[in-house]
Each structure stands twice: as structure tokens, then as C-alpha cells.
XYZ file of C-alpha atoms in Angstrom:
335
model
C 84.594 54.106 85.449
C 85.371 56.687 82.775
C 86.811 60.080 83.775
C 86.339 61.580 80.322
C 84.088 64.612 80.583
C 80.787 63.802 78.823
C 80.115 65.853 75.694
C 77.032 67.510 77.191
C 78.985 68.746 80.211
C 81.940 69.781 78.054
C 79.563 71.801 75.875
C 78.164 73.581 78.928
C 81.652 74.389 80.199
C 82.699 75.719 76.796
C 79.632 77.979 76.600
C 80.231 79.348 80.097
C 83.904 80.001 79.357
C 83.209 81.709 76.027
C 80.486 83.880 77.546
C 82.779 84.918 80.405
C 85.688 85.592 78.048
C 83.585 87.639 75.636
C 81.874 89.691 78.367
C 84.293 90.390 81.261
C 81.648 92.245 83.276
C 78.813 89.731 82.824
C 77.487 88.224 86.052
C 76.042 84.719 85.888
C 72.730 84.300 87.692
C 71.386 80.856 86.682
C 73.902 78.196 87.690
C 72.455 76.284 90.639
C 70.184 74.182 88.429
C 73.286 73.010 86.535
C 74.921 71.828 89.755
C 71.771 69.795 90.476
C 71.831 68.017 87.118
C 71.982 64.214 87.322
C 74.756 63.927 84.730
C 76.920 66.502 86.509
C 76.470 64.872 89.927
C 77.264 61.478 88.409
C 80.439 62.818 86.779
C 81.358 64.623 90.008
C 81.110 61.326 91.886
C 83.380 59.624 89.354
C 85.998 62.374 89.749
C 85.799 62.207 93.546
C 86.026 58.407 93.403
C 89.168 58.621 91.245
C 90.829 61.048 93.675
C 89.973 58.638 96.513
C 91.023 60.062 99.878
C 90.219 59.188 103.480
C 86.666 59.186 104.865
C 85.244 62.284 106.514
C 83.647 62.577 109.953
C 80.856 60.120 109.054
C 83.294 57.326 108.173
C 81.522 56.706 104.857
C 83.670 55.143 102.118
C 83.179 54.853 98.368
C 83.021 51.079 98.694
C 80.152 51.248 101.165
C 78.243 53.770 99.013
C 78.488 51.486 95.998
C 77.617 48.451 98.083
C 74.448 50.161 99.346
C 73.539 51.471 95.878
C 75.202 54.387 94.111
C 72.160 55.373 92.064
C 69.962 55.757 95.144
C 72.735 57.610 96.997
C 73.135 60.153 94.161
C 69.348 60.539 93.913
C 69.186 61.356 97.621
C 71.992 63.883 97.249
C 70.228 65.549 94.327
C 66.954 65.666 96.275
C 68.712 67.544 99.091
C 70.091 70.059 96.606
C 66.809 70.579 94.751
C 64.845 71.011 97.995
C 67.643 73.239 99.367
C 67.829 71.142 102.543
C 71.475 70.192 101.971
C 73.818 71.151 104.796
C 77.525 70.263 104.795
C 78.974 67.975 107.443
C 81.815 69.094 109.712
C 85.270 68.868 108.150
C 87.687 66.374 109.702
C 91.032 68.041 110.377
C 94.281 66.079 110.456
C 97.842 67.338 110.712
C 100.338 66.202 108.091
C 104.124 66.627 108.401
C 105.942 69.261 106.342
C 109.432 69.021 104.883
C 110.733 71.716 107.236
C 109.655 69.773 110.302
C 106.386 71.572 110.956
C 102.848 70.420 110.368
C 100.157 71.476 107.933
C 96.428 71.242 108.736
C 94.447 69.271 106.177
C 90.650 69.369 106.065
C 88.846 66.233 104.893
C 85.190 66.761 103.916
C 82.780 63.843 103.773
C 82.266 62.174 100.395
C 78.812 63.759 99.973
C 80.360 67.209 100.438
C 83.237 66.364 98.102
C 80.826 65.311 95.368
C 78.723 68.482 95.630
C 81.844 70.673 95.751
C 83.106 68.895 92.643
C 79.774 69.471 90.892
C 79.940 73.180 91.750
C 83.530 73.334 90.549
C 82.566 71.712 87.222
C 80.056 74.517 86.651
C 81.781 77.660 87.932
C 85.447 76.938 87.187
C 85.181 77.745 83.435
C 83.799 81.193 84.312
C 86.767 82.092 86.502
C 89.255 80.426 84.171
C 88.312 83.123 81.675
C 89.401 85.751 84.211
C 92.570 84.257 85.683
C 95.839 85.987 84.866
C 98.296 84.265 82.537
C 101.005 84.145 85.228
C 98.914 81.937 87.566
C 99.695 78.214 87.350
C 98.459 76.506 90.516
C 95.406 74.225 90.544
C 94.295 75.020 87.009
C 92.904 72.479 84.491
C 95.582 72.759 81.796
C 98.502 74.083 83.857
C 100.833 72.747 86.497
C 104.084 73.133 88.393
C 106.179 72.162 85.360
C 104.620 74.995 83.356
C 105.452 77.438 86.163
C 109.071 76.259 86.206
C 109.304 76.670 82.430
C 107.973 80.213 82.725
C 110.573 81.029 85.381
C 113.262 79.609 83.108
C 112.078 81.729 80.176
C 112.463 84.869 82.249
C 115.878 83.770 83.490
C 116.972 83.436 79.893
C 115.771 86.976 79.234
C 118.046 88.343 81.919
C 115.820 88.396 84.993
C 118.535 86.871 87.134
C 117.391 87.618 90.700
C 114.634 85.378 92.030
C 112.526 85.896 95.143
C 111.040 82.556 96.213
C 108.140 83.581 98.458
C 105.496 81.574 100.289
C 102.429 83.309 101.720
C 102.064 82.406 105.370
C 98.894 80.432 106.203
C 97.273 81.644 103.002
C 94.383 79.179 102.900
C 93.694 79.643 106.616
C 93.528 83.454 106.521
C 91.506 84.333 103.403
C 88.742 86.688 104.625
C 85.316 85.294 103.782
C 83.697 88.664 103.114
C 86.299 89.678 100.531
C 86.340 86.218 98.965
C 82.561 86.208 98.522
C 82.784 89.662 96.938
C 85.366 88.289 94.509
C 83.095 85.380 93.602
C 80.049 87.655 93.315
C 81.764 89.807 90.708
C 81.026 86.935 88.357
C 78.444 84.700 90.054
C 75.303 86.269 91.538
C 73.193 83.125 91.777
C 72.260 83.351 95.460
C 71.949 79.580 95.828
C 75.497 79.033 94.558
C 76.786 81.759 96.883
C 74.884 80.110 99.738
C 76.626 76.803 99.038
C 80.044 78.473 99.121
C 79.256 80.310 102.356
C 78.146 77.043 103.986
C 81.385 75.316 102.984
C 83.469 78.194 104.317
C 81.628 78.119 107.652
C 81.454 74.351 108.082
C 82.566 73.302 111.594
C 86.019 71.755 111.963
C 86.354 68.525 113.938
C 89.676 67.562 115.493
C 90.558 64.599 117.683
C 93.378 64.475 120.214
C 95.670 61.514 120.736
C 93.156 60.129 123.251
C 90.327 60.563 120.678
C 88.844 63.536 122.525
C 86.641 65.384 120.029
C 87.073 69.164 119.638
C 85.002 71.441 117.398
C 85.980 74.836 115.996
C 84.960 77.136 113.169
C 81.294 77.181 112.336
C 78.984 80.132 111.738
C 81.209 82.579 113.597
C 84.233 81.750 111.474
C 85.188 84.652 109.188
C 88.446 83.463 107.641
C 89.961 80.499 105.850
C 89.047 77.799 103.383
C 90.282 74.348 104.494
C 93.134 72.825 102.502
C 91.840 69.459 101.379
C 88.415 70.614 100.239
C 87.633 70.266 96.528
C 86.465 73.875 96.205
C 89.309 75.389 98.254
C 91.981 75.599 95.500
C 89.568 77.338 93.119
C 88.453 79.787 95.823
C 92.079 80.478 96.752
C 92.896 81.189 93.101
C 89.927 83.546 92.808
C 91.182 85.566 95.767
C 94.832 85.529 94.638
C 93.768 86.760 91.207
C 92.979 90.133 92.786
C 96.664 90.724 93.472
C 97.852 89.410 90.103
C 95.325 91.558 88.252
C 96.315 94.594 90.337
C 99.974 93.962 89.500
C 99.157 93.972 85.778
C 96.751 96.912 85.733
C 99.080 99.167 87.738
C 102.000 98.161 85.490
C 104.025 97.177 88.541
C 106.114 94.898 86.359
C 107.446 97.914 84.452
C 107.851 99.988 87.617
C 109.943 97.366 89.392
C 111.410 95.712 86.293
C 110.017 92.417 87.521
C 107.710 89.563 86.583
C 105.612 87.408 88.915
C 104.948 83.693 88.485
C 102.305 82.423 90.901
C 101.557 78.867 91.958
C 98.731 78.929 94.537
C 100.283 80.545 97.657
C 103.818 80.466 96.234
C 105.027 83.346 94.104
C 108.328 83.971 92.345
C 109.047 87.590 91.430
C 112.067 87.912 89.122
C 114.017 91.124 88.482
C 116.996 92.357 86.498
C 119.020 93.609 89.463
C 119.050 92.666 93.096
C 118.667 96.298 94.151
C 115.354 96.263 92.289
C 114.027 93.344 94.329
C 111.600 94.890 96.788
C 109.153 92.130 97.436
C 105.949 93.107 99.138
C 106.500 91.766 102.588
C 104.863 92.811 105.814
C 107.182 92.071 108.715
C 106.320 93.381 112.133
C 103.917 95.905 110.624
C 106.444 97.298 108.116
C 105.694 97.181 104.393
C 108.257 97.559 101.669
C 108.584 97.835 97.922
C 106.237 96.738 95.218
C 103.849 95.056 97.587
C 102.700 98.358 98.979
C 100.630 98.802 95.835
C 99.032 95.384 96.317
C 98.224 95.797 100.002
C 94.699 97.092 99.568
C 93.469 94.299 97.299
C 95.313 91.463 98.982
C 96.776 91.578 102.475
C 98.887 88.532 103.051
C 102.105 88.007 104.976
C 105.187 86.434 103.524
C 106.542 83.499 105.462
C 109.961 84.759 106.581
C 111.487 81.281 106.488
C 110.531 80.918 102.828
C 111.197 84.395 101.386
C 114.563 83.857 99.702
C 116.400 86.090 97.228
C 118.718 84.189 94.902
C 120.990 85.501 92.166
C 120.903 82.787 89.533
C 123.866 84.264 87.668
C 126.055 84.125 90.780
C 125.006 80.600 91.758
C 125.274 79.163 88.246
C 128.465 80.964 87.357
C 127.183 82.153 83.982
C 125.183 84.945 82.432
C 121.548 83.766 82.089
C 120.949 86.382 79.402
C 123.067 84.260 77.081
C 121.241 81.004 77.615
C 118.461 81.744 75.115
C 120.806 82.678 72.290
C 123.100 79.749 73.089
C 120.173 77.332 72.955
C 119.028 78.716 69.613
C 122.569 78.502 68.242
C 122.809 74.854 69.260
C 119.462 74.156 67.619
C 120.620 75.800 64.391
C 123.808 73.735 64.365
C 121.699 70.588 64.405
């Protein structure tokens, strides 16, 4: 089962990206028919199959789908999309342990929902990739955690020696749906695509107690959160986070606070020249401070107090990080 993106799909993605990059205010209005394409649904299934994962609330597995007939299963899925009768299943919630001893909720959609979310992501991701800020590294096609670390290191070598390691508390669980949809609609106005996203955001959440008692939450009345574990959730979280990163750039906050921000999903690392300049935008007990005050309107999130840490790299490493770049170049020249 090949995971290589077919040329026809790659061509579509390239056209969407180039159009979005060339026209930053253009709003795309004909995308739903692309999500319904047979080749895109087939490729979406292959990607979902590769990522594997546990079954959703219906207990359906990839093995059973293929045993019963993949072609017929995909045809049925496409028919639901074309007729607009598709409705997402409830999301199965499980709790997974965290390194600090706590637990993190993980939402597991059914395979049918994962495939359709993947198909939507194939189509709309190139549009938003054209808009994402350069200092965002989480859940992006050609970027990763290693790239974020390298960017932090580059700034350390330029003398930005104080690092604020910050984690946004319950970020995925608290994203407001109304503001998120507005962020999506700045680029995508196809009402059928927006309807899909709204349905995923409002899908009921199923939990089971130790005695297998079934509990339901969320649903139509839910106004916040996009479940971690869903295929579309990382992209939607990036779209919302981009508001803050764009605001930081446009208001020249980096110059004001002599700082740079490196973002990886809900983790951000502002770096500054001097510790007295580090005024990370935290809201603690209703009090706001520092640079974050400028970002409060576009993006209200709380910093997790247990994870907001200020570190002076120069003090911990016992050397001047400003020198590391010139020292590295000198060593390279000696070779």
C-alpha cells in the first residue's frame, strides 16, 4: 500500500497553495467536491491505515473493512458525502498517562470519520500552510520538533540567552468554536466544508467507566474544544494559534520585547536578551502581564503554571551563548 501522494492530488495541492500564497485575501469557495473525489478518499484511507490506531465507538477495524470489501466501503462513504447525509459518530475518549503523573484525554474517532477528516485535510491544509507563520513548527508537513529545537539553538547563538518554556493549559480542549470557525472562514467559505468542521467539533464524546458504564458529553451544545486524537484537530489548532503568532509579528512585539517566539502546537518558547525583558503573556488569577497583553484579544489562553519556566542558558551552561556561533564557524574554517 503506497503512501506516496499521487501526482493528480499533488498537483491539486500545489495549485491551492500557490493560489493562497499569491492572493492572501482570497477565499476558497469550491472545495467540497475535491474532498468527495474517489482518488482523494482512497489516498486518505491509505494514510489512515498507515497511522493505524485503535477502533472508535463502533469497534470497526481496518482488517474487517478490507475483509468485507474496501472498494464497496469507500463507495458507501463517498455516497454519504455526495448526498450530504454523512454524520460523524461519537468520539471515544480514553485517558492516557502523562510524564508528570497526570492524565491527558485522547479522542478516538471511528475509521470512517478519520478517513473523511484526512480527505478534508489533504484539500484544505495547503491553503493554510500558505498563511502559517515561519516560527510555527508543530504538526506541519515539512517541519517537526527537531526543526523547532534548531531554531531555538540559532537564537541562543545570537545572544537570546533567557528561555521561557511555556505550555498552554488545556489548549485543544478550550479553543472556542465560534472564533475557530471565523479563522477558517477567512480562507474557506465553502459552506459544506465548514459544515463538516462544525459537525466534527460538536461530535458527542463517549466515555466508559471502569465498570463499562457509558457516559456521553459534548454534542450540539458544546462550544469549545477540538479532541486531541482527531485527524483534523492539529490543523485546526494551528489555524487558531496562527492568530497569536501573526499578531506578534504585525505588532512588532519581537522588537518591543527584544524576544523571539518558537511555537510547537500548544508549546511556545519565547527567548530574550535579558531576564528582566522576559514578560511572558500569562494570565494567573485574572492578572495579565507583559507582552501577552497585546495578544489577549486575538488569542486568550492560559499558561500552565507548572510548565512556565524561565531558564538562563548562559548561567546553566557556564558560557556565553553569543560566542557559540563564531566559535562554530572558526572550527569549521580550521577544518
